[in-house]
Amino acid sequence: MSLTVVGTMAFDDIETPFGKSDKIVGGSASYIAWAASNFVQPVNQVSVIGGDFPQSELDALTKRGVALEGVQVKKDEKSFYWAGKYHLDMNSRDTLVTELNVLADFEPVIPASYQGSEFLILGNLSPQVQMSVINQLSPRPKLIVMDTMNFWMDIALEDLLKTIKMVDVLVVNDSEARQLTGEFSLVKAAKKILTMGPRYLVIKKGEHGALLFHENHVFFAPALPLEDVFDPTGAGDTFAGGFIGHLAKTKDISFENMKTAIIVGSAMASFCVEKFGAARLREISKEDIAARLEQFVELVNFDIDLV
């Protein structure tokens, strides 16, 4: 059940209408690992950090079954740092500060112990880095999932399209799907993206759930209506971690099982937004996850008499 995760381990400084986090640990790989480790261990982490990254965070991840051999530590440099402020609707935000630091010249090296990983998830990073990881893994993983964002569509579209061609599942949000294809209709956008290489496409719609596309099949999973959303940062990465974690646990990459994986991902994301950073993900139990999944089943289950 080996899973390799590639992405950022970073510092975030977040302000929302509910408060301010100050400097906390974030990054795509951090959220993915915290979510996926509920379902599969070890999680093989590939990332880069500076000497300022807290040892306590690394210890906590190790305790959760996350292997850190693939995490480069540049002791004399600083970790990636991002600061942002969310608007009242919590779907839009302004980036206040981005400091690439160690990420600026990150060249991932896959340890020998990670070779043979059956599942690979590429968190949001430059497509060149994502491609490098795919090329280093031998044999090719059974399933490769890739997350990306509009930033790479703006500055590295050619490399992005090459990398998309190499993966099995692409994960983007609705605005990114539209930008990538020039189509407003998400159904038309999905059809176009599926001609670019991936066999499956997941389109995240934030508080409105997620869509799964494969050939002529479409599946929609709602998001759980929550009374309080404190911090949506990392929710998409947590969703991806739950999604790949379930697939790696079951070793079943059929469309039917991906439907379940989407629900698992949505359940994990619903925990993430309840506190700043990964704080909520650190404290949930298997029982909490089972209860949340039951809420999702109740949310979408209905009986109907056809007239």
PDB file of C-alpha atoms in Angstrom:
ATOM      1  CA  MET A   1       0.000   0.000   0.000  1.00  0.00           C
ATOM      2  CA  SER A   2       2.900   2.340  -0.676  1.00  0.00           C
ATOM      3  CA  LEU A   3       2.090   5.986  -1.366  1.00  0.00           C
ATOM      4  CA  THR A   4       4.516   8.750  -2.311  1.00  0.00           C
ATOM      5  CA  VAL A   5       3.519  12.389  -1.784  1.00  0.00           C
ATOM      6  CA  VAL A   6       5.296  15.321  -3.428  1.00  0.00           C
ATOM      7  CA  GLY A   7       4.598  18.912  -2.456  1.00  0.00           C
ATOM      8  CA  THR A   8       5.436  21.832  -0.212  1.00  0.00           C
ATOM      9  CA  MET A   9       6.065  21.895   3.519  1.00  0.00           C
ATOM     10  CA  ALA A  10       5.819  25.533   4.413  1.00  0.00           C
ATOM     11  CA  PHE A  11       4.710  28.358   6.680  1.00  0.00           C
ATOM     12  CA  ASP A  12       1.350  30.087   6.213  1.00  0.00           C
ATOM     13  CA  ASP A  13       0.063  33.301   7.764  1.00  0.00           C
ATOM     14  CA  ILE A  14      -3.698  33.391   7.345  1.00  0.00           C
ATOM     15  CA  GLU A  15      -6.358  35.981   8.078  1.00  0.00           C
ATOM     16  CA  THR A  16     -10.059  35.180   7.746  1.00  0.00           C
ATOM     17  CA  PRO A  17     -13.219  36.935   8.955  1.00  0.00           C
ATOM     18  CA  PHE A  18     -12.975  34.599  11.995  1.00  0.00           C
ATOM     19  CA  GLY A  19      -9.485  35.530  13.092  1.00  0.00           C
ATOM     20  CA  LYS A  20      -5.769  35.401  12.354  1.00  0.00           C
ATOM     21  CA  SER A  21      -3.479  32.387  12.565  1.00  0.00           C
ATOM     22  CA  ASP A  22      -0.091  34.107  12.701  1.00  0.00           C
ATOM     23  CA  LYS A  23       2.732  31.901  11.341  1.00  0.00           C
ATOM     24  CA  ILE A  24       1.681  28.229  11.227  1.00  0.00           C
ATOM     25  CA  VAL A  25       2.844  25.126   9.368  1.00  0.00           C
ATOM     26  CA  GLY A  26       1.133  24.471   6.042  1.00  0.00           C
ATOM     27  CA  GLY A  27       2.019  23.390   2.520  1.00  0.00           C
ATOM     28  CA  SER A  28       0.388  20.945   0.116  1.00  0.00           C
ATOM     29  CA  ALA A  29       2.489  17.936   1.172  1.00  0.00           C
ATOM     30  CA  SER A  30       1.783  18.576   4.862  1.00  0.00           C
ATOM     31  CA  TYR A  31      -1.999  18.560   4.393  1.00  0.00           C
ATOM     32  CA  ILE A  32      -1.926  15.560   2.026  1.00  0.00           C
ATOM     33  CA  ALA A  33       0.211  13.554   4.465  1.00  0.00           C
ATOM     34  CA  TRP A  34      -1.948  14.352   7.497  1.00  0.00           C
ATOM     35  CA  ALA A  35      -5.068  13.248   5.585  1.00  0.00           C
ATOM     36  CA  ALA A  36      -3.668  10.201   3.750  1.00  0.00           C
ATOM     37  CA  SER A  37      -1.930   8.752   6.828  1.00  0.00           C
ATOM     38  CA  ASN A  38      -5.374   7.945   8.261  1.00  0.00           C
ATOM     39  CA  PHE A  39      -5.755   5.299   5.556  1.00  0.00           C
ATOM     40  CA  VAL A  40      -2.305   4.133   4.467  1.00  0.00           C
ATOM     41  CA  GLN A  41       1.181   3.943   5.989  1.00  0.00           C
ATOM     42  CA  PRO A  42       3.919   4.628   5.316  1.00  0.00           C
ATOM     43  CA  VAL A  43       3.352   7.862   3.426  1.00  0.00           C
ATOM     44  CA  ASN A  44       6.607   8.613   1.611  1.00  0.00           C
ATOM     45  CA  GLN A  45       7.116  12.383   1.736  1.00  0.00           C
ATOM     46  CA  VAL A  46       9.116  14.308  -0.892  1.00  0.00           C
ATOM     47  CA  SER A  47       9.659  18.000  -0.147  1.00  0.00           C
ATOM     48  CA  VAL A  48      12.172  20.661   0.876  1.00  0.00           C
ATOM     49  CA  ILE A  49      12.379  22.716   4.066  1.00  0.00           C
ATOM     50  CA  GLY A  50      14.690  25.291   5.603  1.00  0.00           C
ATOM     51  CA  GLY A  51      16.483  25.191   8.938  1.00  0.00           C
ATOM     52  CA  ASP A  52      13.578  27.175  10.423  1.00  0.00           C
ATOM     53  CA  PHE A  53      11.071  24.318  10.023  1.00  0.00           C
ATOM     54  CA  PRO A  54      10.105  23.015  13.488  1.00  0.00           C
ATOM     55  CA  GLN A  55      11.509  19.625  14.499  1.00  0.00           C
ATOM     56  CA  SER A  56       8.313  19.026  16.499  1.00  0.00           C
ATOM     57  CA  GLU A  57       6.332  19.055  13.243  1.00  0.00           C
ATOM     58  CA  LEU A  58       8.668  16.487  11.669  1.00  0.00           C
ATOM     59  CA  ASP A  59       8.410  14.321  14.789  1.00  0.00           C
ATOM     60  CA  ALA A  60       4.608  14.487  14.691  1.00  0.00           C
ATOM     61  CA  LEU A  61       4.561  13.388  11.041  1.00  0.00           C
ATOM     62  CA  THR A  62       6.990  10.534  11.747  1.00  0.00           C
ATOM     63  CA  LYS A  63       4.709   9.382  14.568  1.00  0.00           C
ATOM     64  CA  ARG A  64       1.856   9.299  12.056  1.00  0.00           C
ATOM     65  CA  GLY A  65       3.749   6.920   9.768  1.00  0.00           C
ATOM     66  CA  VAL A  66       5.116   9.541   7.374  1.00  0.00           C
ATOM     67  CA  ALA A  67       8.598   8.683   6.022  1.00  0.00           C
ATOM     68  CA  LEU A  68      10.780  11.791   5.717  1.00  0.00           C
ATOM     69  CA  GLU A  69      13.822  10.389   3.911  1.00  0.00           C
ATOM     70  CA  GLY A  70      12.795  12.295   0.760  1.00  0.00           C
ATOM     71  CA  VAL A  71      12.527  15.654   2.576  1.00  0.00           C
ATOM     72  CA  GLN A  72      15.578  17.826   1.868  1.00  0.00           C
ATOM     73  CA  VAL A  73      16.688  20.067   4.749  1.00  0.00           C
ATOM     74  CA  LYS A  74      18.597  23.223   3.786  1.00  0.00           C
ATOM     75  CA  LYS A  75      19.742  24.356   7.216  1.00  0.00           C
ATOM     76  CA  ASP A  76      21.013  27.802   6.211  1.00  0.00           C
ATOM     77  CA  GLU A  77      17.893  28.753   4.238  1.00  0.00           C
ATOM     78  CA  LYS A  78      14.285  29.605   5.017  1.00  0.00           C
ATOM     79  CA  SER A  79      11.194  27.509   4.296  1.00  0.00           C
ATOM     80  CA  PHE A  80       8.559  28.583   1.764  1.00  0.00           C
ATOM     81  CA  TYR A  81       6.251  31.254   3.242  1.00  0.00           C
ATOM     82  CA  TRP A  82       2.802  32.414   2.150  1.00  0.00           C
ATOM     83  CA  ALA A  83       0.469  34.984   3.682  1.00  0.00           C
ATOM     84  CA  GLY A  84      -3.099  35.553   2.583  1.00  0.00           C
ATOM     85  CA  LYS A  85      -6.375  37.166   3.575  1.00  0.00           C
ATOM     86  CA  TYR A  86      -9.783  35.606   2.878  1.00  0.00           C
ATOM     87  CA  HIS A  87     -12.876  37.623   1.987  1.00  0.00           C
ATOM     88  CA  LEU A  88     -16.209  37.213   3.762  1.00  0.00           C
ATOM     89  CA  ASP A  89     -17.459  34.510   1.355  1.00  0.00           C
ATOM     90  CA  MET A  90     -14.295  32.436   2.145  1.00  0.00           C
ATOM     91  CA  ASN A  91     -14.077  31.374  -1.525  1.00  0.00           C
ATOM     92  CA  SER A  92     -11.894  34.286  -2.605  1.00  0.00           C
ATOM     93  CA  ARG A  93      -8.652  35.489  -1.085  1.00  0.00           C
ATOM     94  CA  ASP A  94      -5.833  37.940  -1.611  1.00  0.00           C
ATOM     95  CA  THR A  95      -2.216  36.791  -1.524  1.00  0.00           C
ATOM     96  CA  LEU A  96      -0.289  39.264   0.619  1.00  0.00           C
ATOM     97  CA  VAL A  97       3.197  37.685   0.632  1.00  0.00           C
ATOM     98  CA  THR A  98       4.867  34.831  -1.260  1.00  0.00           C
ATOM     99  CA  GLU A  99       8.470  33.959  -0.407  1.00  0.00           C
ATOM    100  CA  LEU A 100       9.729  30.934  -2.364  1.00  0.00           C
ATOM    101  CA  ASN A 101      12.971  30.628  -0.340  1.00  0.00           C
ATOM    102  CA  VAL A 102      14.119  26.932  -0.491  1.00  0.00           C
ATOM    103  CA  LEU A 103      11.464  26.188  -3.117  1.00  0.00           C
ATOM    104  CA  ALA A 104      13.113  28.466  -5.680  1.00  0.00           C
ATOM    105  CA  ASP A 105      15.692  25.865  -6.733  1.00  0.00           C
ATOM    106  CA  PHE A 106      14.093  22.654  -5.440  1.00  0.00           C
ATOM    107  CA  GLU A 107      15.262  19.549  -7.287  1.00  0.00           C
ATOM    108  CA  PRO A 108      13.593  16.489  -5.757  1.00  0.00           C
ATOM    109  CA  VAL A 109      15.604  13.295  -5.270  1.00  0.00           C
ATOM    110  CA  ILE A 110      13.635  10.075  -4.837  1.00  0.00           C
ATOM    111  CA  PRO A 111      15.250   7.783  -2.224  1.00  0.00           C
ATOM    112  CA  ALA A 112      15.756   4.105  -3.122  1.00  0.00           C
ATOM    113  CA  SER A 113      13.341   3.165  -0.318  1.00  0.00           C
ATOM    114  CA  TYR A 114      10.511   4.979  -2.143  1.00  0.00           C
ATOM    115  CA  GLN A 115      10.992   3.059  -5.405  1.00  0.00           C
ATOM    116  CA  GLY A 116       8.173   0.675  -6.218  1.00  0.00           C
ATOM    117  CA  SER A 117       5.498   3.009  -4.808  1.00  0.00           C
ATOM    118  CA  GLU A 118       2.177   1.953  -6.284  1.00  0.00           C
ATOM    119  CA  PHE A 119       0.526   5.334  -5.779  1.00  0.00           C
ATOM    120  CA  LEU A 120       1.933   8.817  -6.400  1.00  0.00           C
ATOM    121  CA  ILE A 121       0.281  12.141  -5.695  1.00  0.00           C
ATOM    122  CA  LEU A 122       1.866  15.312  -7.024  1.00  0.00           C
ATOM    123  CA  GLY A 123       0.826  18.228  -4.834  1.00  0.00           C
ATOM    124  CA  ASN A 124       0.765  21.734  -6.276  1.00  0.00           C
ATOM    125  CA  LEU A 125       4.319  22.525  -7.440  1.00  0.00           C
ATOM    126  CA  SER A 126       6.014  23.580 -10.662  1.00  0.00           C
ATOM    127  CA  PRO A 127       5.230  21.106 -13.483  1.00  0.00           C
ATOM    128  CA  GLN A 128       8.993  20.656 -14.072  1.00  0.00           C
ATOM    129  CA  VAL A 129       9.396  19.346 -10.512  1.00  0.00           C
ATOM    130  CA  GLN A 130       6.319  17.114 -10.882  1.00  0.00           C
ATOM    131  CA  MET A 131       7.665  15.697 -14.158  1.00  0.00           C
ATOM    132  CA  SER A 132      11.077  15.067 -12.592  1.00  0.00           C
ATOM    133  CA  VAL A 133       9.485  12.920  -9.873  1.00  0.00           C
ATOM    134  CA  ILE A 134       7.480  10.841 -12.375  1.00  0.00           C
ATOM    135  CA  ASN A 135      10.661  10.216 -14.390  1.00  0.00           C
ATOM    136  CA  GLN A 136      12.604   9.133 -11.282  1.00  0.00           C
ATOM    137  CA  LEU A 137      10.123   6.491 -10.120  1.00  0.00           C
ATOM    138  CA  SER A 138      10.687   3.011 -11.494  1.00  0.00           C
ATOM    139  CA  PRO A 139       8.545   1.127 -12.187  1.00  0.00           C
ATOM    140  CA  ARG A 140       5.860   3.697 -12.957  1.00  0.00           C
ATOM    141  CA  PRO A 141       3.276   3.840 -10.143  1.00  0.00           C
ATOM    142  CA  LYS A 142      -0.057   2.105 -10.660  1.00  0.00           C
ATOM    143  CA  LEU A 143      -1.831   5.459 -10.312  1.00  0.00           C
ATOM    144  CA  ILE A 144      -0.494   9.025 -10.583  1.00  0.00           C
ATOM    145  CA  VAL A 145      -2.664  11.882  -9.297  1.00  0.00           C
ATOM    146  CA  MET A 146      -1.673  15.481 -10.040  1.00  0.00           C
ATOM    147  CA  ASP A 147      -2.871  18.752  -8.540  1.00  0.00           C
ATOM    148  CA  THR A 148      -2.060  22.083 -10.157  1.00  0.00           C
ATOM    149  CA  MET A 149      -3.225  25.710 -10.177  1.00  0.00           C
ATOM    150  CA  ASN A 150      -3.768  28.799 -12.334  1.00  0.00           C
ATOM    151  CA  PHE A 151      -0.301  30.182 -11.485  1.00  0.00           C
ATOM    152  CA  TRP A 152       1.364  27.405 -13.530  1.00  0.00           C
ATOM    153  CA  MET A 153      -1.150  27.893 -16.353  1.00  0.00           C
ATOM    154  CA  ASP A 154      -0.020  31.525 -16.488  1.00  0.00           C
ATOM    155  CA  ILE A 155       3.751  31.008 -16.441  1.00  0.00           C
ATOM    156  CA  ALA A 156       4.530  27.394 -17.460  1.00  0.00           C
ATOM    157  CA  LEU A 157       1.679  26.197 -19.676  1.00  0.00           C
ATOM    158  CA  GLU A 158       3.865  24.196 -22.078  1.00  0.00           C
ATOM    159  CA  ASP A 159       5.512  22.191 -19.276  1.00  0.00           C
ATOM    160  CA  LEU A 160       2.166  21.825 -17.538  1.00  0.00           C
ATOM    161  CA  LEU A 161       0.554  20.252 -20.613  1.00  0.00           C
ATOM    162  CA  LYS A 162       3.501  17.842 -20.961  1.00  0.00           C
ATOM    163  CA  THR A 163       3.129  16.771 -17.323  1.00  0.00           C
ATOM    164  CA  ILE A 164      -0.668  16.428 -17.551  1.00  0.00           C
ATOM    165  CA  LYS A 165      -0.104  13.980 -20.416  1.00  0.00           C
ATOM    166  CA  MET A 166       1.852  11.703 -18.027  1.00  0.00           C
ATOM    167  CA  VAL A 167      -0.740  11.364 -15.238  1.00  0.00           C
ATOM    168  CA  ASP A 168      -3.876   9.288 -14.630  1.00  0.00           C
ATOM    169  CA  VAL A 169      -5.927  11.731 -12.545  1.00  0.00           C
ATOM    170  CA  LEU A 170      -5.872  15.539 -12.739  1.00  0.00           C
ATOM    171  CA  VAL A 171      -7.286  17.563  -9.830  1.00  0.00           C
ATOM    172  CA  VAL A 172      -8.189  21.237 -10.416  1.00  0.00           C
ATOM    173  CA  ASN A 173     -10.833  23.650  -9.223  1.00  0.00           C
ATOM    174  CA  ASP A 174     -13.635  24.982 -11.417  1.00  0.00           C
ATOM    175  CA  SER A 175     -11.930  28.261 -12.394  1.00  0.00           C
ATOM    176  CA  GLU A 176      -8.706  26.395 -13.264  1.00  0.00           C
ATOM    177  CA  ALA A 177     -10.629  23.926 -15.453  1.00  0.00           C
ATOM    178  CA  ARG A 178     -12.164  26.872 -17.295  1.00  0.00           C
ATOM    179  CA  GLN A 179      -8.809  28.636 -17.681  1.00  0.00           C
ATOM    180  CA  LEU A 180      -7.078  25.492 -18.948  1.00  0.00           C
ATOM    181  CA  THR A 181      -9.686  24.873 -21.656  1.00  0.00           C
ATOM    182  CA  GLY A 182     -11.297  28.225 -22.423  1.00  0.00           C
ATOM    183  CA  GLU A 183     -14.694  26.582 -21.812  1.00  0.00           C
ATOM    184  CA  PHE A 184     -17.244  27.995 -19.377  1.00  0.00           C
ATOM    185  CA  SER A 185     -19.276  24.768 -19.191  1.00  0.00           C
ATOM    186  CA  LEU A 186     -17.517  22.373 -16.816  1.00  0.00           C
ATOM    187  CA  VAL A 187     -18.819  19.399 -18.820  1.00  0.00           C
ATOM    188  CA  LYS A 188     -17.223  20.776 -22.006  1.00  0.00           C
ATOM    189  CA  ALA A 189     -14.060  21.674 -20.077  1.00  0.00           C
ATOM    190  CA  ALA A 190     -13.872  18.132 -18.680  1.00  0.00           C
ATOM    191  CA  LYS A 191     -14.196  16.584 -22.147  1.00  0.00           C
ATOM    192  CA  LYS A 192     -11.307  18.727 -23.366  1.00  0.00           C
ATOM    193  CA  ILE A 193      -9.077  17.927 -20.374  1.00  0.00           C
ATOM    194  CA  LEU A 194      -9.700  14.181 -20.808  1.00  0.00           C
ATOM    195  CA  THR A 195      -8.236  14.467 -24.327  1.00  0.00           C
ATOM    196  CA  MET A 196      -5.021  15.931 -22.828  1.00  0.00           C
ATOM    197  CA  GLY A 197      -3.926  12.625 -21.243  1.00  0.00           C
ATOM    198  CA  PRO A 198      -5.580  11.898 -17.880  1.00  0.00           C
ATOM    199  CA  ARG A 199      -8.146   9.096 -17.672  1.00  0.00           C
ATOM    200  CA  TYR A 200      -9.914  10.751 -14.753  1.00  0.00           C
ATOM    201  CA  LEU A 201     -10.591  14.365 -13.837  1.00  0.00           C
ATOM    202  CA  VAL A 202     -11.642  15.775 -10.472  1.00  0.00           C
ATOM    203  CA  ILE A 203     -13.018  19.322 -10.434  1.00  0.00           C
ATOM    204  CA  LYS A 204     -13.203  20.831  -6.940  1.00  0.00           C
ATOM    205  CA  LYS A 205     -15.942  23.383  -6.316  1.00  0.00           C
ATOM    206  CA  GLY A 206     -15.086  24.395  -2.743  1.00  0.00           C
ATOM    207  CA  GLU A 207     -18.162  24.598  -0.534  1.00  0.00           C
ATOM    208  CA  HIS A 208     -20.213  23.250  -3.465  1.00  0.00           C
ATOM    209  CA  GLY A 209     -18.560  19.823  -3.574  1.00  0.00           C
ATOM    210  CA  ALA A 210     -16.599  18.041  -6.300  1.00  0.00           C
ATOM    211  CA  LEU A 211     -17.142  16.427  -9.704  1.00  0.00           C
ATOM    212  CA  LEU A 212     -15.494  13.256 -11.010  1.00  0.00           C
ATOM    213  CA  PHE A 213     -15.276  12.660 -14.789  1.00  0.00           C
ATOM    214  CA  HIS A 214     -14.218   9.483 -16.618  1.00  0.00           C
ATOM    215  CA  GLU A 215     -15.032   8.798 -20.286  1.00  0.00           C
ATOM    216  CA  ASN A 216     -18.798   9.488 -20.483  1.00  0.00           C
ATOM    217  CA  HIS A 217     -19.389   9.066 -16.748  1.00  0.00           C
ATOM    218  CA  VAL A 218     -19.910  11.902 -14.269  1.00  0.00           C
ATOM    219  CA  PHE A 219     -20.239  11.701 -10.480  1.00  0.00           C
ATOM    220  CA  PHE A 220     -21.014  14.584  -8.123  1.00  0.00           C
ATOM    221  CA  ALA A 221     -20.213  14.646  -4.410  1.00  0.00           C
ATOM    222  CA  PRO A 222     -21.579  17.459  -2.240  1.00  0.00           C
ATOM    223  CA  ALA A 223     -19.624  19.251   0.439  1.00  0.00           C
ATOM    224  CA  LEU A 224     -20.950  18.934   3.959  1.00  0.00           C
ATOM    225  CA  PRO A 225     -22.832  22.083   4.991  1.00  0.00           C
ATOM    226  CA  LEU A 226     -20.875  23.369   7.992  1.00  0.00           C
ATOM    227  CA  GLU A 227     -21.968  25.958  10.516  1.00  0.00           C
ATOM    228  CA  ASP A 228     -18.458  27.363  10.952  1.00  0.00           C
ATOM    229  CA  VAL A 229     -15.691  27.507   8.363  1.00  0.00           C
ATOM    230  CA  PHE A 230     -12.615  28.983  10.030  1.00  0.00           C
ATOM    231  CA  ASP A 231      -9.934  28.457   7.409  1.00  0.00           C
ATOM    232  CA  PRO A 232     -10.272  26.953   3.896  1.00  0.00           C
ATOM    233  CA  THR A 233      -6.467  26.907   3.369  1.00  0.00           C
ATOM    234  CA  GLY A 234      -5.348  23.370   2.666  1.00  0.00           C
ATOM    235  CA  ALA A 235      -8.887  22.027   2.194  1.00  0.00           C
ATOM    236  CA  GLY A 236      -8.151  21.111  -1.436  1.00  0.00           C
ATOM    237  CA  ASP A 237      -4.919  19.334  -0.463  1.00  0.00           C
ATOM    238  CA  THR A 238      -6.689  17.550   2.400  1.00  0.00           C
ATOM    239  CA  PHE A 239      -9.377  16.455  -0.079  1.00  0.00           C
ATOM    240  CA  ALA A 240      -6.631  15.085  -2.352  1.00  0.00           C
ATOM    241  CA  GLY A 241      -5.007  13.305   0.621  1.00  0.00           C
ATOM    242  CA  GLY A 242      -8.256  11.582   1.587  1.00  0.00           C
ATOM    243  CA  PHE A 243      -8.915  10.690  -2.061  1.00  0.00           C
ATOM    244  CA  ILE A 244      -5.506   9.084  -2.705  1.00  0.00           C
ATOM    245  CA  GLY A 245      -5.405   7.587   0.810  1.00  0.00           C
ATOM    246  CA  HIS A 246      -8.603   5.626   0.194  1.00  0.00           C
ATOM    247  CA  LEU A 247      -7.422   4.449  -3.233  1.00  0.00           C
ATOM    248  CA  ALA A 248      -4.049   3.329  -1.847  1.00  0.00           C
ATOM    249  CA  LYS A 249      -5.747   1.519   1.048  1.00  0.00           C
ATOM    250  CA  THR A 250      -8.183  -0.378  -1.201  1.00  0.00           C
ATOM    251  CA  LYS A 251      -5.806  -0.751  -4.193  1.00  0.00           C
ATOM    252  CA  ASP A 252      -8.893  -0.407  -6.385  1.00  0.00           C
ATOM    253  CA  ILE A 253      -8.694   2.275  -9.094  1.00  0.00           C
ATOM    254  CA  SER A 254     -12.067   1.614 -10.736  1.00  0.00           C
ATOM    255  CA  PHE A 255     -14.504   4.465 -11.396  1.00  0.00           C
ATOM    256  CA  GLU A 256     -16.877   2.995  -8.783  1.00  0.00           C
ATOM    257  CA  ASN A 257     -14.207   3.079  -6.067  1.00  0.00           C
ATOM    258  CA  MET A 258     -13.132   6.582  -7.108  1.00  0.00           C
ATOM    259  CA  LYS A 259     -16.677   7.695  -6.279  1.00  0.00           C
ATOM    260  CA  THR A 260     -16.092   6.491  -2.718  1.00  0.00           C
ATOM    261  CA  ALA A 261     -12.655   8.152  -2.709  1.00  0.00           C
ATOM    262  CA  ILE A 262     -14.283  11.478  -3.638  1.00  0.00           C
ATOM    263  CA  ILE A 263     -16.637  11.165  -0.647  1.00  0.00           C
ATOM    264  CA  VAL A 264     -13.711  10.260   1.648  1.00  0.00           C
ATOM    265  CA  GLY A 265     -11.777  13.281   0.332  1.00  0.00           C
ATOM    266  CA  SER A 266     -14.758  15.553   0.923  1.00  0.00           C
ATOM    267  CA  ALA A 267     -15.136  14.232   4.476  1.00  0.00           C
ATOM    268  CA  MET A 268     -11.467  14.910   5.255  1.00  0.00           C
ATOM    269  CA  ALA A 269     -11.708  18.432   3.782  1.00  0.00           C
ATOM    270  CA  SER A 270     -14.733  19.131   5.994  1.00  0.00           C
ATOM    271  CA  PHE A 271     -12.521  18.537   9.057  1.00  0.00           C
ATOM    272  CA  CYS A 272      -9.689  20.694   7.727  1.00  0.00           C
ATOM    273  CA  VAL A 273     -11.729  23.910   7.530  1.00  0.00           C
ATOM    274  CA  GLU A 274     -12.903  23.684  11.148  1.00  0.00           C
ATOM    275  CA  LYS A 275      -9.643  25.101  12.581  1.00  0.00           C
ATOM    276  CA  PHE A 276      -6.628  27.051  11.349  1.00  0.00           C
ATOM    277  CA  GLY A 277      -4.001  25.063   9.453  1.00  0.00           C
ATOM    278  CA  ALA A 278      -3.788  21.311  10.058  1.00  0.00           C
ATOM    279  CA  ALA A 279      -4.793  21.604  13.740  1.00  0.00           C
ATOM    280  CA  ARG A 280      -8.092  19.743  13.281  1.00  0.00           C
ATOM    281  CA  LEU A 281      -6.492  17.009  11.150  1.00  0.00           C
ATOM    282  CA  ARG A 282      -4.021  16.250  13.951  1.00  0.00           C
ATOM    283  CA  GLU A 283      -6.748  15.419  16.470  1.00  0.00           C
ATOM    284  CA  ILE A 284      -9.388  13.423  14.553  1.00  0.00           C
ATOM    285  CA  SER A 285      -9.797   9.696  15.189  1.00  0.00           C
ATOM    286  CA  LYS A 286     -10.911   6.795  12.984  1.00  0.00           C
ATOM    287  CA  GLU A 287     -14.279   7.036  14.772  1.00  0.00           C
ATOM    288  CA  ASP A 288     -14.582  10.737  13.858  1.00  0.00           C
ATOM    289  CA  ILE A 289     -13.925   9.892  10.200  1.00  0.00           C
ATOM    290  CA  ALA A 290     -16.466   7.039  10.217  1.00  0.00           C
ATOM    291  CA  ALA A 291     -19.108   9.322  11.769  1.00  0.00           C
ATOM    292  CA  ARG A 292     -18.414  12.080   9.227  1.00  0.00           C
ATOM    293  CA  LEU A 293     -18.675   9.596   6.339  1.00  0.00           C
ATOM    294  CA  GLU A 294     -22.034   8.479   7.740  1.00  0.00           C
ATOM    295  CA  GLN A 295     -23.187  12.118   7.615  1.00  0.00           C
ATOM    296  CA  PHE A 296     -22.265  12.212   3.921  1.00  0.00           C
ATOM    297  CA  VAL A 297     -24.238   9.023   3.250  1.00  0.00           C
ATOM    298  CA  GLU A 298     -27.285  10.566   4.941  1.00  0.00           C
ATOM    299  CA  LEU A 299     -26.789  13.797   3.024  1.00  0.00           C
ATOM    300  CA  VAL A 300     -27.093  12.164  -0.404  1.00  0.00           C
ATOM    301  CA  ASN A 301     -29.346   9.183   0.351  1.00  0.00           C
ATOM    302  CA  PHE A 302     -33.022   9.458  -0.548  1.00  0.00           C
ATOM    303  CA  ASP A 303     -35.989   7.272  -1.511  1.00  0.00           C
ATOM    304  CA  ILE A 304     -38.229   8.245  -4.371  1.00  0.00           C
ATOM    305  CA  ASP A 305     -41.364   6.803  -5.915  1.00  0.00           C
ATOM    306  CA  LEU A 306     -41.417   7.311  -9.658  1.00  0.00           C
ATOM    307  CA  VAL A 307     -44.830   8.578 -10.750  1.00  0.00           C
TER     308      VAL A 307
END
